[in-house]
Amino acid sequence: MRLVKKKITIAVLLMMLSSIFLFPLSVFGAEKEDMANGEFIVGMEAAYPPFNWTQSDDSNGAVLIQGSNQYANGYDVAVAKDLAKTLDKKLVIVKTAWDGLLPALTSGKIDAIVAGMSPTDERKEQIDFSNNYYTSNLVMMVRSDGDFASAKSIDDFTGAKITAQLGTFHYTVIPQIPEVQQQQAMQNFSAMRVALESAIIDGYVTERPEGVTAQKANSHFKMVEFSQDGGFQTSEEDTAIAVGVRKGDPNLAAINEYLNNFSVDEQNALMDKEIGFQPMSDDEHQAWYRQIAAIAMENADLFIRGAGMTLFISLIGTIVGTLIGLLIGVFRTIPESENKFLAFIYRIISFLVTAYIEIFRGTPMIVQAMVLYYGTALAFGLNLDRTIAALLIVSINTGAYMSEIVRGGIFSVDIGQFEAAQAIGMTHRQTMIKVVLPQVIRNILPATGNEFVINIKDTSVLSVISVSELFFQGSTVSQQNFMYFQTFAIICVIYFVLTFTITRILRFVETKLDGPDAYVPISNQMQVE
Amino acid sequence: MSEKILEVNHLKKSFGENEVLKDIHLNVNIGEVISIIGSSGSGKSTLLRSINLLEKPDGGEIIFKGKNVLSKGYNLPKYRTHLGMVFQSFNLFNNMNALDNIIVGQTTVLKRSHADAKKEANENLKKVGMESFANAKPSQLSGGQKQRIAIARALSMNPDVLLFDEPTSALDPEMVGEVLKTIKELAKVHMTMIIVTHEMEFAREVSDRVIFMDQGVIAEQGPPEQIFENPKEARTREFLQRFLK
Ligand SMILES: Nc1ncnc2c1ncn2[C@@H]1O[C@H](COP(=O)(O)OP(=O)(O)OP(=O)(O)O)[C@@H](O)[C@H]1O
Ligand SMILES: [Mg+2]
């Protein structure tokens, strides 16, 4: 028994290792140098124009986003570049989800947040902030053809359906509007823009630079500005934005010294310049199907890479998960040892295995991704590569499901075959390898295929740890072109083609494996040699 | 008197409170064919399964070629290769065709080369009249055919003793004959066999000795003529009357 396990463990390890090496080196090459001295690693969403956005070339001084072939640009990028120069370090930009910025900083995955973030008291409990590098006003984004397009003050929004980004102070000022129907806060600007365009909401609260950008990018949007008296009451701590650093960061003094010389006039000049740099889509006035075709052509490379990454993570995750499932399934068939010590060890492992299965089946993968990726950094100072973290999560998660499926697969091999194998002198190990496992593998094949298809879809949640799979690429593209329906229609088709093809291939393999139902006896002349 | 190959002494087996085997004594000589008859639940299967240790006896001895099988450190898998077992429900390996069912034990347990194992398998397939089904999967075979493959599988390990647990009970009546015929052929060449059966005609024809079990003990044993025509014990008579009616 021990031998089988060893072999399987080695197989799992080899699989993990080879997957690491097979993976496009560009991605890993960049990440290898993480945390090396001389780098200033800055986190931002790269999706909050004009503070920060993603573009596909290095025009206007854009900076390559780590682990991708995309570039970040915007007001924050310009400031980050100056800061890096001041600190005499090489600037590295890491695209990080808004919710992930704080944990990424405290766990040491990035050195600073330059992401249009305001230095609120709440945040100050966890991290330190520099002096302000911009101060902005709150505005309201509405539909240009909607009822609120001509609003002048927040009172004009009485009874409107309004929202703002989750975790921002924008959301907390909404109750200042009389009788407002405050909607659920949304994860990011893409979501709010889609909601606004499709009239799910009447408006969202944002800051002026973002508003200017959105209005410029999409003619369906209009930014409503308020006079001093007609607008939201805000505190300076909210409207200002500053650079976030880890508590006690020795670089803070140098950063502040630089920012002290960065006057308000310079700030406004830079902001105007950056707003002018924002990538605009020229596809806006075409028919929607032409837009889809154009987006598909322009981003084919990106989508193919995303689909490749999705397939890669799902495939490796499913294979490793299935091996984990088989290992656990086989482990559970081991007859109780007569040796007291071995029996004790067996029971401990048994308990751990049960705990593993219950925990991973009982929590969402998106949460597991957050805990594993940021938790390992926080608890052990371990800086996991995002792709490896993704592979780990999908594998472990799949393993938990597969071990139950394997258990069922083993049960479905009738006890008589175990006894027959025993009766001709086979050991438990031989019985498993020769008789039981081949049948289990055939039995679990449909369920494994199903897991694979589920994984292809579920890996989309890994965008929370910025894994560049298909959904993440779709978000990136749509944040640049503001054409959410068109972009995600393409993503949708790609997902469907992936899952449909795989389902068909698996069906075909199954029927091939089973062979014909009827048997034609060999004629007597044609004896078996 | 021929040579003793297997000896069971004071064999006991309980399932919880249920004492299924009570102090069983049994000697088996080389070349002997023994039938075990008895009513349902009398412990016939448990006795067979205890002999090749599919069930762990609670007490007593099983002496095979002079050595106690239950003593510590005895090589159990090796012992089992000396006893072939044929089950009521065939228990073929569903992932293999007929030929591989017969080969796998030889190559994995006896470490025979694949070629040798295949040769042995083909000989035994011929013996049970199944040579034209070598490549058939179990799901493509009838019950009688499966059982003949199971017999070929057991034979290919070259066992010293063959154990049969109601080999025809799961078969449609028209298939019983082909399996019994195969066993009779083995009896002709003096294969040592212990056969649990409800086929009284067959037991009478094929056996050197018939054992009647009742409530966990051997109630009576003797040559078939004695058991079937002139039983000494009242319970034997009662069983046969009930059964032959
Ligand atoms: N694994 C087991 N666990 C508990 N009780 C068992 C087990 N196997 C057999 N028994 C019990 O042992 C007794 C003898 O069973 P056994 O199968 O040996 O009878 P048998 O003589 O072979 O009967 P049949 O002719 O119906 O096959 C029965 O009462 C049965 O319920
Ligand atoms: Mg029985």
PDB file of C-alpha atoms in Angstrom, chain A residues 2 331 334-349:
ATOM      1  CA  ARG A   2       2.720   2.381   1.004  1.00  0.00           C
ATOM      2  CA  PHE A 331      -6.265   5.302   1.658  1.00  0.00           C
ATOM      3  CA  ILE A 334      -6.774   0.173   3.723  1.00  0.00           C
ATOM      4  CA  PRO A 335      -7.866  -2.456   6.239  1.00  0.00           C
ATOM      5  CA  GLU A 336      -7.268  -1.482   9.853  1.00  0.00           C
ATOM      6  CA  SER A 337      -3.810  -2.490  10.945  1.00  0.00           C
ATOM      7  CA  GLU A 338      -3.312  -4.927  13.834  1.00  0.00           C
ATOM      8  CA  ASN A 339      -0.386  -2.804  14.902  1.00  0.00           C
ATOM      9  CA  LYS A 340      -1.695  -0.323  17.519  1.00  0.00           C
ATOM     10  CA  PHE A 341       0.639   2.483  16.475  1.00  0.00           C
ATOM     11  CA  LEU A 342      -0.179   2.189  12.763  1.00  0.00           C
ATOM     12  CA  ALA A 343      -3.868   2.054  13.563  1.00  0.00           C
ATOM     13  CA  PHE A 344      -3.462   5.261  15.588  1.00  0.00           C
ATOM     14  CA  ILE A 345      -1.634   7.035  12.750  1.00  0.00           C
ATOM     15  CA  TYR A 346      -4.310   5.839  10.382  1.00  0.00           C
ATOM     16  CA  ARG A 347      -7.022   7.360  12.527  1.00  0.00           C
ATOM     17  CA  ILE A 348      -5.218  10.708  12.729  1.00  0.00           C
ATOM     18  CA  ILE A 349      -4.759  10.901   8.964  1.00  0.00           C
TER      19      ILE A 349
END
